[in-house]
C-alpha atoms as an extended CHARMM CRD file, in Angstrom:
* protein
*
       156  EXT
         1         1  MET       CA              6.2180000000       16.6550000000        1.5150000000  PROA      1               0.0000000000
         2         2  PRO       CA              3.6100000000       17.3820000000       -1.6110000000  PROA      2               0.0000000000
         3         3  SER       CA              2.2620000000       14.2940000000       -2.7320000000  PROA      3               0.0000000000
         4         4  ASP       CA              3.1020000000       15.2230000000       -6.2590000000  PROA      4               0.0000000000
         5         5  LYS       CA              6.7440000000       14.3460000000       -5.3900000000  PROA      5               0.0000000000
         6         6  PHE       CA              6.0510000000       11.1980000000       -3.7130000000  PROA      6               0.0000000000
         7         7  SER       CA              3.3170000000        8.8630000000       -4.1090000000  PROA      7               0.0000000000
         8         8  GLN       CA              3.4120000000        5.1200000000       -3.2420000000  PROA      8               0.0000000000
         9         9  THR       CA              1.5700000000        2.2820000000       -3.9790000000  PROA      9               0.0000000000
        10        10  LEU       CA              0.3840000000       -0.0610000000       -1.4550000000  PROA      10              0.0000000000
        11        11  GLU       CA              3.1530000000       -2.4480000000       -2.4010000000  PROA      11              0.0000000000
        12        12  HSD       CA              5.6300000000        0.2130000000       -2.0660000000  PROA      12              0.0000000000
        13        13  SER       CA              4.4680000000        1.3890000000        1.1710000000  PROA      13              0.0000000000
        14        14  GLU       CA              4.5020000000       -2.0930000000        2.4220000000  PROA      14              0.0000000000
        15        15  PHE       CA              7.8190000000       -2.8360000000        0.9770000000  PROA      15              0.0000000000
        16        16  TRP       CA              9.4220000000        0.0070000000        2.9520000000  PROA      16              0.0000000000
        17        17  ASN       CA              8.0310000000       -1.1990000000        6.2300000000  PROA      17              0.0000000000
        18        18  GLU       CA              9.3610000000       -5.0180000000        5.9110000000  PROA      18              0.0000000000
        19        19  TYR       CA             12.7580000000       -5.8840000000        7.1440000000  PROA      19              0.0000000000
        20        20  HSD       CA             15.3560000000       -5.1160000000        4.6250000000  PROA      20              0.0000000000
        21        21  LEU       CA             18.8880000000       -4.1150000000        4.9170000000  PROA      21              0.0000000000
        22        22  CYS       CA             19.1780000000       -0.8400000000        2.5330000000  PROA      22              0.0000000000
        23        23  THR       CA             22.0400000000        0.9310000000        1.1540000000  PROA      23              0.0000000000
        24        24  LEU       CA             22.9240000000        4.7490000000        1.5070000000  PROA      24              0.0000000000
        25        25  THR       CA             24.7030000000        6.3710000000       -1.3530000000  PROA      25              0.0000000000
        26        26  THR       CA             26.3120000000        9.7590000000       -0.5560000000  PROA      26              0.0000000000
        27        27  LEU       CA             28.9590000000       11.7950000000       -2.7650000000  PROA      27              0.0000000000
        28        28  ARG       CA             32.4290000000       12.1570000000       -1.7970000000  PROA      28              0.0000000000
        29        29  PRO       CA             34.1920000000       15.4160000000       -2.3790000000  PROA      29              0.0000000000
        30        30  ASP       CA             35.5590000000       14.4690000000       -5.6670000000  PROA      30              0.0000000000
        31        31  GLY       CA             31.8930000000       13.2650000000       -6.8640000000  PROA      31              0.0000000000
        32        32  SER       CA             32.6000000000        9.4840000000       -6.5560000000  PROA      32              0.0000000000
        33        33  PRO       CA             29.9830000000        7.4960000000       -4.9260000000  PROA      33              0.0000000000
        34        34  HSD       CA             30.1030000000        6.2460000000       -1.2070000000  PROA      34              0.0000000000
        35        35  VAL       CA             27.8230000000        3.2540000000       -0.7560000000  PROA      35              0.0000000000
        36        36  VAL       CA             27.1110000000        1.6620000000        2.5680000000  PROA      36              0.0000000000
        37        37  PRO       CA             24.5140000000       -0.8150000000        4.0780000000  PROA      37              0.0000000000
        38        38  VAL       CA             22.1880000000        1.0850000000        6.5960000000  PROA      38              0.0000000000
        39        39  GLY       CA             18.6630000000        0.7610000000        8.1380000000  PROA      39              0.0000000000
        40        40  VAL       CA             16.3410000000        3.3250000000        6.7760000000  PROA      40              0.0000000000
        41        41  THR       CA             12.9350000000        4.3460000000        8.0710000000  PROA      41              0.0000000000
        42        42  VAL       CA             10.4320000000        5.8470000000        5.7490000000  PROA      42              0.0000000000
        43        43  ASP       CA              7.6530000000        8.2750000000        6.7120000000  PROA      43              0.0000000000
        44        44  ALA       CA              5.7280000000        9.0320000000        3.4320000000  PROA      44              0.0000000000
        45        45  ASP       CA              3.3940000000       11.4260000000        5.2130000000  PROA      45              0.0000000000
        46        46  ALA       CA              6.2550000000       13.6640000000        5.9150000000  PROA      46              0.0000000000
        47        47  GLY       CA              8.0970000000       12.9920000000        2.6580000000  PROA      47              0.0000000000
        48        48  VAL       CA             11.3140000000       11.6460000000        4.3820000000  PROA      48              0.0000000000
        49        49  ALA       CA             13.5450000000        9.1070000000        4.7910000000  PROA      49              0.0000000000
        50        50  ARG       CA             15.7930000000        8.5210000000        7.9000000000  PROA      50              0.0000000000
        51        51  VAL       CA             19.0760000000        6.9010000000        8.6010000000  PROA      51              0.0000000000
        52        52  ILE       CA             20.7710000000        6.9240000000       11.9480000000  PROA      52              0.0000000000
        53        53  THR       CA             24.2760000000        6.6800000000       12.5080000000  PROA      53              0.0000000000
        54        54  ARG       CA             27.1930000000        8.2340000000       14.2330000000  PROA      54              0.0000000000
        55        55  LYS       CA             28.3690000000       11.7250000000       13.5140000000  PROA      55              0.0000000000
        56        56  SER       CA             32.0830000000       10.7510000000       12.9410000000  PROA      56              0.0000000000
        57        57  SER       CA             30.9980000000        8.3410000000        9.9170000000  PROA      57              0.0000000000
        58        58  LYS       CA             32.1380000000        9.1640000000        6.2100000000  PROA      58              0.0000000000
        59        59  LYS       CA             28.4890000000        9.4960000000        5.2650000000  PROA      59              0.0000000000
        60        60  VAL       CA             27.7820000000       12.2520000000        7.6940000000  PROA      60              0.0000000000
        61        61  ALA       CA             31.1490000000       14.0900000000        6.4750000000  PROA      61              0.0000000000
        62        62  ASN       CA             29.8760000000       13.7630000000        2.8410000000  PROA      62              0.0000000000
        63        63  ILE       CA             26.5880000000       15.2630000000        3.5350000000  PROA      63              0.0000000000
        64        64  GLN       CA             28.3380000000       18.0110000000        5.4400000000  PROA      64              0.0000000000
        65        65  ALA       CA             30.6810000000       18.8780000000        3.0250000000  PROA      65              0.0000000000
        66        66  PHE       CA             27.7290000000       20.3430000000        0.8570000000  PROA      66              0.0000000000
        67        67  ARG       CA             25.9540000000       23.7630000000        1.3390000000  PROA      67              0.0000000000
        68        68  PRO       CA             22.4960000000       23.1940000000        3.1270000000  PROA      68              0.0000000000
        69        69  GLY       CA             20.0540000000       21.5540000000        0.8300000000  PROA      69              0.0000000000
        70        70  GLU       CA             22.5060000000       20.6040000000       -1.7040000000  PROA      70              0.0000000000
        71        71  ALA       CA             23.7190000000       16.8720000000       -0.3960000000  PROA      71              0.0000000000
        72        72  ARG       CA             22.0950000000       14.6630000000       -2.6820000000  PROA      72              0.0000000000
        73        73  VAL       CA             21.6250000000       10.9680000000       -2.0200000000  PROA      73              0.0000000000
        74        74  ALA       CA             19.6800000000        8.0090000000       -2.3770000000  PROA      74              0.0000000000
        75        75  VAL       CA             18.5550000000        4.8920000000       -0.5540000000  PROA      75              0.0000000000
        76        76  CYS       CA             17.8140000000        1.6220000000       -2.0960000000  PROA      76              0.0000000000
        77        77  GLN       CA             16.4810000000       -1.8710000000       -0.8200000000  PROA      77              0.0000000000
        78        78  VAL       CA             16.1430000000       -5.1530000000       -2.7580000000  PROA      78              0.0000000000
        79        79  ASP       CA             14.3860000000       -8.4260000000       -2.1850000000  PROA      79              0.0000000000
        80        80  GLY       CA             14.6760000000      -10.9420000000       -5.1390000000  PROA      80              0.0000000000
        81        81  GLY       CA             13.1030000000       -8.9440000000       -8.1380000000  PROA      81              0.0000000000
        82        82  ARG       CA             11.4960000000       -6.1750000000       -5.7750000000  PROA      82              0.0000000000
        83        83  TRP       CA             13.5120000000       -3.0500000000       -5.2890000000  PROA      83              0.0000000000
        84        84  ALA       CA             12.7640000000        0.4490000000       -4.4110000000  PROA      84              0.0000000000
        85        85  THR       CA             14.8260000000        3.7650000000       -4.4020000000  PROA      85              0.0000000000
        86        86  LEU       CA             14.4510000000        7.1050000000       -2.9950000000  PROA      86              0.0000000000
        87        87  GLU       CA             16.4950000000       10.0780000000       -4.0380000000  PROA      87              0.0000000000
        88        88  GLY       CA             16.7460000000       13.3820000000       -2.4570000000  PROA      88              0.0000000000
        89        89  THR       CA             18.6510000000       15.8500000000       -0.4140000000  PROA      89              0.0000000000
        90        90  ALA       CA             19.8030000000       15.1140000000        2.9450000000  PROA      90              0.0000000000
        91        91  GLU       CA             20.7180000000       17.1370000000        5.9710000000  PROA      91              0.0000000000
        92        92  VAL       CA             22.1590000000       16.0140000000        9.4270000000  PROA      92              0.0000000000
        93        93  LEU       CA             20.1300000000       16.3060000000       12.4160000000  PROA      93              0.0000000000
        94        94  THR       CA             21.6550000000       16.4530000000       15.7680000000  PROA      94              0.0000000000
        95        95  ASP       CA             18.9130000000       17.6020000000       18.3480000000  PROA      95              0.0000000000
        96        96  ALA       CA             17.7540000000       14.7520000000       21.2020000000  PROA      96              0.0000000000
        97        97  ALA       CA             14.0640000000       14.9640000000       19.8870000000  PROA      97              0.0000000000
        98        98  ALA       CA             15.0280000000       14.1470000000       16.2780000000  PROA      98              0.0000000000
        99        99  VAL       CA             17.3660000000       11.3350000000       17.3710000000  PROA      99              0.0000000000
       100       100  ASP       CA             14.9910000000        9.7160000000       19.7380000000  PROA      100             0.0000000000
       101       101  ASP       CA             12.3770000000        9.9120000000       17.0040000000  PROA      101             0.0000000000
       102       102  ALA       CA             14.3970000000        8.3540000000       14.4790000000  PROA      102             0.0000000000
       103       103  VAL       CA             15.7040000000        5.5260000000       16.8500000000  PROA      103             0.0000000000
       104       104  ALA       CA             12.0630000000        4.8340000000       17.7060000000  PROA      104             0.0000000000
       105       105  ARG       CA             10.9810000000        4.4930000000       14.1550000000  PROA      105             0.0000000000
       106       106  TYR       CA             14.0670000000        2.3540000000       13.5350000000  PROA      106             0.0000000000
       107       107  ALA       CA             13.0530000000       -0.0120000000       16.3800000000  PROA      107             0.0000000000
       108       108  ASP       CA              9.5560000000       -0.2660000000       14.7130000000  PROA      108             0.0000000000
       109       109  ARG       CA             10.9320000000       -1.3780000000       11.5740000000  PROA      109             0.0000000000
       110       110  TYR       CA             13.6730000000       -3.6250000000       12.5000000000  PROA      110             0.0000000000
       111       111  GLY       CA             12.3280000000       -5.0720000000       15.8090000000  PROA      111             0.0000000000
       112       112  ARG       CA             15.2400000000       -4.0090000000       18.0100000000  PROA      112             0.0000000000
       113       113  THR       CA             16.5170000000       -0.7960000000       19.7530000000  PROA      113             0.0000000000
       114       114  PRO       CA             19.8830000000        0.3910000000       19.2360000000  PROA      114             0.0000000000
       115       115  ALA       CA             22.1190000000        0.5410000000       22.1720000000  PROA      115             0.0000000000
       116       116  PRO       CA             22.2340000000        4.3580000000       23.5280000000  PROA      116             0.0000000000
       117       117  ASP       CA             25.0400000000        6.1720000000       21.6070000000  PROA      117             0.0000000000
       118       118  PRO       CA             26.2520000000        9.9530000000       22.4070000000  PROA      118             0.0000000000
       119       119  GLU       CA             27.6420000000       10.1610000000       18.9880000000  PROA      119             0.0000000000
       120       120  ARG       CA             24.3020000000        9.1040000000       17.1100000000  PROA      120             0.0000000000
       121       121  VAL       CA             22.9640000000       11.4700000000       14.8030000000  PROA      121             0.0000000000
       122       122  VAL       CA             20.2820000000       11.3400000000       12.0620000000  PROA      122             0.0000000000
       123       123  ILE       CA             20.3410000000       11.8270000000        8.2870000000  PROA      123             0.0000000000
       124       124  GLU       CA             16.9760000000       12.9170000000        7.1490000000  PROA      124             0.0000000000
       125       125  ILE       CA             16.3910000000       12.9550000000        3.3720000000  PROA      125             0.0000000000
       126       126  ARG       CA             13.7950000000       15.0240000000        1.6490000000  PROA      126             0.0000000000
       127       127  ILE       CA             12.3640000000       12.5440000000       -0.7840000000  PROA      127             0.0000000000
       128       128  GLU       CA             12.4030000000       13.8620000000       -4.3820000000  PROA      128             0.0000000000
       129       129  ARG       CA             12.0340000000       10.9210000000       -6.2420000000  PROA      129             0.0000000000
       130       130  ALA       CA             10.6870000000        7.5460000000       -5.7550000000  PROA      130             0.0000000000
       131       131  MET       CA             11.1580000000        4.5320000000       -8.3130000000  PROA      131             0.0000000000
       132       132  GLY       CA             10.8360000000        0.6880000000       -7.7060000000  PROA      132             0.0000000000
       133       133  LEU       CA              9.3230000000       -2.5530000000       -8.4500000000  PROA      133             0.0000000000
       134       134  ALA       CA              7.4410000000       -3.9070000000       -5.4500000000  PROA      134             0.0000000000
       135       135  ALA       CA              4.4970000000       -5.6780000000       -6.8880000000  PROA      135             0.0000000000
       136       136  LEU       CA              6.3840000000       -9.1410000000       -7.6240000000  PROA      136             0.0000000000
       137       137  PRO       CA              5.6250000000      -12.1370000000       -5.2290000000  PROA      137             0.0000000000
       138       138  ARG       CA              7.9780000000      -12.1960000000       -2.4920000000  PROA      138             0.0000000000
       139       139  PRO       CA             10.7630000000      -14.3800000000       -2.9940000000  PROA      139             0.0000000000
       140       140  THR       CA             10.5580000000      -18.0340000000       -1.9180000000  PROA      140             0.0000000000
       141       141  ALA       CA             13.0840000000      -19.7340000000        0.2920000000  PROA      141             0.0000000000
       142       142  ASP       CA             14.8370000000      -20.9600000000       -2.9640000000  PROA      142             0.0000000000
       143       143  LYS       CA             17.8530000000      -18.7550000000       -3.2840000000  PROA      143             0.0000000000
       144       144  HSD       CA             17.7120000000      -18.8170000000       -7.2570000000  PROA      144             0.0000000000
       145       145  SER       CA             14.2170000000      -17.4800000000       -7.2370000000  PROA      145             0.0000000000
       146       146  THR       CA             14.0560000000      -14.1460000000       -8.6540000000  PROA      146             0.0000000000
       147       147  GLY       CA             11.0330000000      -13.1460000000       -7.2550000000  PROA      147             0.0000000000
       148       148  GLY       CA              9.0030000000      -14.1290000000      -10.1520000000  PROA      148             0.0000000000
       149       149  VAL       CA              7.9380000000      -12.4200000000      -13.2720000000  PROA      149             0.0000000000
       150       150  GLY       CA              4.6730000000      -10.6770000000      -14.3070000000  PROA      150             0.0000000000
       151       151  ALA       CA              2.3990000000       -7.5780000000      -14.0180000000  PROA      151             0.0000000000
       152       152  ALA       CA              4.0450000000       -4.9460000000      -11.5430000000  PROA      152             0.0000000000
       153       153  SER       CA              3.4510000000       -1.3860000000      -10.3140000000  PROA      153             0.0000000000
       154       154  GLN       CA              6.3660000000        1.0840000000      -10.8480000000  PROA      154             0.0000000000
       155       155  VAL       CA              6.9250000000        4.2430000000       -9.2410000000  PROA      155             0.0000000000
       156       156  THR       CA              9.1160000000        6.7890000000      -10.8390000000  PROA      156             0.0000000000
C-alpha cells in the first residue's frame, strides 16, 4: 500500500500491536451497519488489516454481497481515551496460505492460536484511511480514568 494512504505514528503502530478487542463494521444489503467484535491484525507495510472468521458469518455475507473491491468496511479499537479506526475495502480470502498467515498473525497479537476450523476464512481490508488518537497515556487500573488529556498525535 502506498505510504500516502496509510502512515502511522509510532504510537499508532504500537497501539495496533497491543492486545485489544476491536469492532468490524460491514454494511448490510439495506445499507445499515452491522458491527461485531473481532480480533484484528495490521500489516502496515502491506497496507492491510486482517480478521479471521467463519465463512458462514454475516460479516462475510455482507462483504460478498458487493462487487469485488466495493465492500466498504471499518475496524476500530478503543482503550480509555485512545482510539484508532482503519477504513477501506474488504475481500474474503479462502486459500490455505492466506488463512494460515492470518492465524499466525492473530496468534502473535493475541497470544493464542485459535483451534483449527475448516470453515475459517480471512477478511482482508485494504486500508484507505487511518485515524485516531493513540498518544495519550495508557489508562490506569482506575475504571473511571479517561486516559488523561493533553497533547496527542492524530492520524486522519
